[in-house]
Amino acid sequence: VMFCAAMAQSFASIIRAGIVTVPLTEFEIIERFFAAPGPQRSDVCLGIGDDAAIMQVPAGHDLVSCVDMLVRGQHFPEDMAAEDVGYRAMAVNLSDMAAMGAEPAWATLALSLPEPDESWLAGFAEGLIGLAREHGVALVGGDTVKGPLAASVQMAGLVPSGTALRRDGAQPGDRLFVTGAPGEAAAGLALWQRGLRVPQGPAARLLRRFNRPQPRVAQGIDLRGIASACIDVSDGLAADLGHLVQASGIGAVIELESLPVSDELAEVADPMQARRYVLSGGDDYELWFAVPVRGLLDFERRARVWACAVTEIGEICESPGLFARVCGEIEPLEEGGFDHFR
Ligand code: ADP
Ligand code: MG
């Protein structure tokens, strides 16, 4: 009884001081932050609010599905802004859709939260739904639980039947390409880890590349019928391209001198270090893909209007494995990707 009385008294004083805000319920969180603001799609028959969502898959299409989990401290820095966490949770899945040549359509969100922090939730939803809106993706459901901070988006998209890009189609002689400026995000993360928060100049752009990676959705869709194999790089080129050559049962020769090194990257890293960022830095979400020689003209015509750069960086070879060509010599490419269990 004494204990309860003391509790009641201290509660009363807290309420008087205006400190207590009634925590949001699970229902209120869903209603306020996730149910209202997303884009509407006519192919969503039933969205948030029932036991499951119902969507219409158009005839003649394949459904492409992926999921990615982000755990605080493991997949994003502890003090990353809520907007950036929300953006990233959506972006990594859009990038998987891009790598498949799929048009992203619907997403669900599984969210684990230590406490219902309203301003964090508002920022997170802004980043997540803002990017979904840019790509016409409807948030159709999810799950909200109390626990360590983690967010997992599951996404589904569409391709005309049989046209999805895969990892296993590359053939010897196919040319290898990469979009954008790989390595910049890894350099940005390194700057962040050194404590840089509001940088100026080139560092600002690198940090933005880490915080706001641009999923190459339009490029992936354009590569349908053109690329023989495609991946997005999340764990570093050496690791991810390793998966591609393994799936295709072939090898790849990278022309080290052809690797694109952006001005910003060159400004914060010496040439050796810059190359290491390009080859082994994760978090870029650029596309690496192979194009058969017979499709090169068609490819170049399409890529001319892309909003991002594209660079030819090597070719597919018969011997399995990853190789580097430097000054005309071919040698095994050093491993350097990021493996979560290593
Ligand atoms: P159930 O118990 O039937 O699984 P919930 O009570 O968990 O349903 O969720 C109620 C509705 O809210 C469901 O339609 C679910 O998909 C949706 N939902 C729950 N959490 C989220 C979230 N974080 N984002 C979007 N929708 C959510
Ligand atoms: Mg239910």
Coordinates of N, CA and C in Angstrom, one line a residue, residues 48 56 74 81 97 101 105 128 158 189 210 231 234 263 285 297 300 336:
I48 N -4.2 -1.1 -45.8 CA -4.0 -1.2 -44.4 C -5.4 -1.3 -43.6
Q56 N -4.2 -6.7 -57.1 CA -4.5 -7.3 -58.4 C -3.2 -7.4 -59.2
Q74 N 23.7 -2.2 -36.7 CA 24.2 -3.2 -37.5 C 24.2 -2.8 -39.0
A81 N 19.7 9.9 -38.7 CA 18.5 10.6 -38.6 C 17.3 9.7 -39.0
M97 N 14.4 -4.4 -56.5 CA 13.4 -4.4 -57.6 C 14.2 -4.0 -58.9
G101 N 14.8 -5.7 -62.7 CA 14.1 -5.1 -63.8 C 12.7 -5.0 -63.5
A105 N 5.7 -1.9 -56.8 CA 4.3 -1.6 -56.8 C 3.8 -1.5 -55.3
L128 N 10.4 7.3 -45.4 CA 9.9 6.0 -46.0 C 8.8 6.3 -47.0
L158 N 6.3 -5.8 -60.4 CA 5.8 -6.5 -61.6 C 6.8 -6.5 -62.7
L189 N 30.3 6.9 -45.5 CA 30.2 6.2 -44.2 C 31.4 6.3 -43.3
F210 N 25.6 8.2 -48.9 CA 25.4 7.1 -47.9 C 24.0 7.2 -47.4
I231 N 22.9 -7.3 -61.0 CA 22.8 -7.3 -59.5 C 22.9 -5.8 -59.0
S234 N 25.2 -4.2 -52.6 CA 24.9 -3.7 -51.3 C 26.1 -4.1 -50.4
D263 N 35.1 12.7 -58.8 CA 35.9 13.8 -58.2 C 35.9 13.9 -56.7
Y285 N 24.2 0.6 -53.8 CA 23.0 0.3 -54.5 C 23.1 0.8 -56.0
L297 N 24.5 -1.9 -79.1 CA 24.0 -0.7 -79.8 C 22.7 -0.3 -79.1
E300 N 23.3 1.1 -75.7 CA 23.9 2.5 -75.7 C 22.8 3.5 -76.0
G336 N 37.2 -8.4 -51.0 CA 37.1 -7.2 -50.1 C 35.7 -6.9 -49.7

